[in-house]
PDB file of C-alpha atoms in Angstrom:
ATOM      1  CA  UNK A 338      81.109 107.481 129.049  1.00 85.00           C
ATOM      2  CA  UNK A 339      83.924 104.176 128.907  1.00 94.00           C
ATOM      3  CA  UNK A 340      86.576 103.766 127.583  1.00 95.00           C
ATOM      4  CA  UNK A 341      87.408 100.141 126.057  1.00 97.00           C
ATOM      5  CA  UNK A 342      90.653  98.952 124.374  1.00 96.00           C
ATOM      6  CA  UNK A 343      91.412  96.643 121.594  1.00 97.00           C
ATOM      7  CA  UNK A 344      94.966  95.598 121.287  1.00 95.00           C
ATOM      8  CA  UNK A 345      97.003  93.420 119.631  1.00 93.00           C
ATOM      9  CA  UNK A 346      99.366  92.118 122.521  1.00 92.00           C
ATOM     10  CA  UNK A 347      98.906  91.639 126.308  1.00 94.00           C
ATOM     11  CA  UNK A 348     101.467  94.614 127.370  1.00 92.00           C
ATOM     12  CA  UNK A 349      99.425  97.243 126.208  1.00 91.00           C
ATOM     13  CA  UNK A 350      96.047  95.497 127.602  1.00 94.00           C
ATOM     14  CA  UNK A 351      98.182  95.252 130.640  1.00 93.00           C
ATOM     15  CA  UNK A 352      98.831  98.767 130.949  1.00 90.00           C
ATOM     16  CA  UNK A 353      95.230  99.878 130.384  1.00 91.00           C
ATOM     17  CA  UNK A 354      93.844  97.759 132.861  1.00 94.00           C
ATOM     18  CA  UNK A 355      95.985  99.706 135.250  1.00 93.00           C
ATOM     19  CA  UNK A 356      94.764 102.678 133.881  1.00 92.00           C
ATOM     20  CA  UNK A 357      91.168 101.087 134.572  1.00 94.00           C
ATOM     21  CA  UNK A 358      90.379 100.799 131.347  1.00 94.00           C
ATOM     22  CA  UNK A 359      88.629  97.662 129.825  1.00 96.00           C
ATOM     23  CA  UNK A 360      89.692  95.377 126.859  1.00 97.00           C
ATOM     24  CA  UNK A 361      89.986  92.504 125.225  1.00 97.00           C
ATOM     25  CA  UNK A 362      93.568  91.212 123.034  1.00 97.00           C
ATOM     26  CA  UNK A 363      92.573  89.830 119.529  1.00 96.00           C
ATOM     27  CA  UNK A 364      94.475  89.012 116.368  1.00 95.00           C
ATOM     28  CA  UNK A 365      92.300  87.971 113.854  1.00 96.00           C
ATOM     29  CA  UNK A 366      90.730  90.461 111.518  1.00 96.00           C
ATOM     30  CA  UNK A 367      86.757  88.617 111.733  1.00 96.00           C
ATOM     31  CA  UNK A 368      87.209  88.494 115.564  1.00 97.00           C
ATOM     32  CA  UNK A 369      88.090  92.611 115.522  1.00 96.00           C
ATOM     33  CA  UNK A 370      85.027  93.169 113.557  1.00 96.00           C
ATOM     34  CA  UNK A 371      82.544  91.005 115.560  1.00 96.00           C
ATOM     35  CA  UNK A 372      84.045  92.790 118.804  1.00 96.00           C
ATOM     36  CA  UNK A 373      83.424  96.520 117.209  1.00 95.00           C
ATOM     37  CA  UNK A 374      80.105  95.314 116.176  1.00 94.00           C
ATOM     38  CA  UNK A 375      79.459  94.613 119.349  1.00 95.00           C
ATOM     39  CA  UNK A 376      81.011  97.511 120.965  1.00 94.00           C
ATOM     40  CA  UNK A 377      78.861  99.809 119.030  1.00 93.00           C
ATOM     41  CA  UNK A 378      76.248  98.626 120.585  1.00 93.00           C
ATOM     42  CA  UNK A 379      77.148  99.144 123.595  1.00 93.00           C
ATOM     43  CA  UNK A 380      75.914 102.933 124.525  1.00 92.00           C
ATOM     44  CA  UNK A 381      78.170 103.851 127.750  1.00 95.00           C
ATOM     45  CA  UNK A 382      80.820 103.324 125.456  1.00 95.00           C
ATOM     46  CA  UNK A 383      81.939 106.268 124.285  1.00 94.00           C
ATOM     47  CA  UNK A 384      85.777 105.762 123.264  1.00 94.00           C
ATOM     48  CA  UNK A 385      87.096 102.978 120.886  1.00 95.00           C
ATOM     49  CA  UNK A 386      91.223 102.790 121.676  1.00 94.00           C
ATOM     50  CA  UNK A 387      92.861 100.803 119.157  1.00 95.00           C
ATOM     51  CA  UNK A 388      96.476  99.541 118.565  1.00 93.00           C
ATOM     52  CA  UNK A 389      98.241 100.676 115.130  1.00 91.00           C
ATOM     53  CA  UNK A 390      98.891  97.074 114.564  1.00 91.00           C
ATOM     54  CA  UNK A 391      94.826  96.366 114.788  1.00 93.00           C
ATOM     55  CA  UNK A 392      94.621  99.787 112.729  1.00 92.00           C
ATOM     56  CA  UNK A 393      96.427  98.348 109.953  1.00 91.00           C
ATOM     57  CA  UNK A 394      94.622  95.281 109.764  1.00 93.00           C
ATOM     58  CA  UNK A 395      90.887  96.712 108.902  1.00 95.00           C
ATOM     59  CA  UNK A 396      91.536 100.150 107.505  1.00 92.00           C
ATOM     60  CA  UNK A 397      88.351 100.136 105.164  1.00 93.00           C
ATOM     61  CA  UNK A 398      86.289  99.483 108.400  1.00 92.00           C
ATOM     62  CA  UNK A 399      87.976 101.988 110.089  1.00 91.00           C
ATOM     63  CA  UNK A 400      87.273 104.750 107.389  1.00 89.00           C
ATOM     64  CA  UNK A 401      83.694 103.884 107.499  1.00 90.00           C
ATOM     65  CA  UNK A 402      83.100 103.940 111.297  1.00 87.00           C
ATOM     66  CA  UNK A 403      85.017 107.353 111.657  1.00 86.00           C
ATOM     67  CA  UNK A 404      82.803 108.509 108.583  1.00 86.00           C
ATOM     68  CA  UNK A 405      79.263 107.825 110.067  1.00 86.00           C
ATOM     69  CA  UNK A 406      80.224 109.935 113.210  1.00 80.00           C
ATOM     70  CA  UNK A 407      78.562 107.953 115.238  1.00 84.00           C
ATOM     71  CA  UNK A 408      79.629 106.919 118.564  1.00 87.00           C
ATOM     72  CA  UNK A 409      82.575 105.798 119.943  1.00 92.00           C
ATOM     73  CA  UNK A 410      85.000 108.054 118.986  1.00 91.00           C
ATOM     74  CA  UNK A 411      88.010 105.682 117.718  1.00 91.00           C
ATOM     75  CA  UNK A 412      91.412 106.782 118.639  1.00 89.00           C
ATOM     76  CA  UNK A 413      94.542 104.547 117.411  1.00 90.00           C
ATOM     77  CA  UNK A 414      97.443 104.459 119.813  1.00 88.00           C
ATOM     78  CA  UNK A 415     100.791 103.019 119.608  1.00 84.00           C
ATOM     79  CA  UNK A 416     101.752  99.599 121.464  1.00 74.00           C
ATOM     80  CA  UNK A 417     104.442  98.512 123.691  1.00 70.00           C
ATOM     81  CA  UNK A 418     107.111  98.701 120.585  1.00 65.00           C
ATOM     82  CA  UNK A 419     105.923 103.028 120.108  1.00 58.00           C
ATOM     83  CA  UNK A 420     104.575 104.362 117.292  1.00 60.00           C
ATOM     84  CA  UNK A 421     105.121 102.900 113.715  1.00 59.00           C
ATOM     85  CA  UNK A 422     104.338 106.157 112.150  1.00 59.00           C
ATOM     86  CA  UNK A 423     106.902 108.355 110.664  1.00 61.00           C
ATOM     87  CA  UNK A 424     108.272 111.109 113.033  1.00 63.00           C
ATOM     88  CA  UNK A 425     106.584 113.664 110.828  1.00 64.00           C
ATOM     89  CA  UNK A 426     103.787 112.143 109.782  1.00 53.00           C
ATOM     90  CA  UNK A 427     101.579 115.268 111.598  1.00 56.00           C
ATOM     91  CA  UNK A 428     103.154 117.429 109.222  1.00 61.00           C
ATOM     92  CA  UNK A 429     102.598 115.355 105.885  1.00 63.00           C
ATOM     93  CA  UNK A 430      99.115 114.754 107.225  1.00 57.00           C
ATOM     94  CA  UNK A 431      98.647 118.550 107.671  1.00 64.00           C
ATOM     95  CA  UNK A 432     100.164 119.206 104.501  1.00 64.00           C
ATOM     96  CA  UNK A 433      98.003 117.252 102.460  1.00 65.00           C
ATOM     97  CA  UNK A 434      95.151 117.958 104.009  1.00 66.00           C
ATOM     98  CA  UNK A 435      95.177 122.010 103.482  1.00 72.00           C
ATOM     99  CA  UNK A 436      97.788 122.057 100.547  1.00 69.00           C
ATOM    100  CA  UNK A 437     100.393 124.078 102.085  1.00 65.00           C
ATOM    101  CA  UNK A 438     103.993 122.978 102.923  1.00 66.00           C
ATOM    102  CA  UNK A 439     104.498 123.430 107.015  1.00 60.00           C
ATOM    103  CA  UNK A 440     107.629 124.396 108.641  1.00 58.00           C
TER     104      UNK A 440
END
C-alpha cells in the first residue's frame, strides 16, 4: 500500500518526497477534487495525506469520503507553518464526542 500527498505549498511536498512519498501541490478546490477522484481509483493507494489548508477548503467532501470507509484512509497533517488547530483541540474533540469533560 502508497502513500500519496496533497498539499497546499511546495515545502511540505518537498519534505515528503524525501520521505519517498508521492504528491502533487494544488490550490484550487475543482483541481483537489478531480485529483481525489482520481486517487480513489487508484488501488495501491492506500493512504490519502492532506494539508489542513486543503482540509479546510472541501470539508463536505471530506466528511463523505471518511464516511463510505472505503479506501484510502485520509489523514490531514499540518504544513510547513504547524498545526492551525487549537492546542487542545484532542480534548474538545474527545469531549464532545463521549460527553464527558477530560482533565
Amino acid at each position: 500500500m502508497k502513500f500519496f500527498l496533497i498539499s497546499d505549498n511546495i515545502d511540505t511536498y518537498t519534505g515528503m518526497r524525501l520521505a519517498g512519498i508521492n504528491g502533487v501541490v494544488l490550490h484550487e478546490k475543482d483541481e483537489i477534487l478531480s485529483k481525489i477522484s482520481e486517487i480513489r481509483k487508484d488501488k495501491d493507494i492506500g493512504v490519502l495525506l492532506i494539508t489542513e489548508k486543503i482540509s479546510e477548503m472541501i470539508p463536505e467532501e471530506l466528511d463523505k469520503l471518511r464516511k463510505s470507509r472505503t479506501l484510502p484512509i485520509i489523514t490531514v497533517i499540518p504544513d510547513r507553518h504547524g498545526s492551525r488547530r487549537s492546542k487542545d483541540f484532542l480534548t474538545k474533540y474527545v469531549q464532545e464526542a463521549i460527553g464527558v469533560k477530560v482533565g
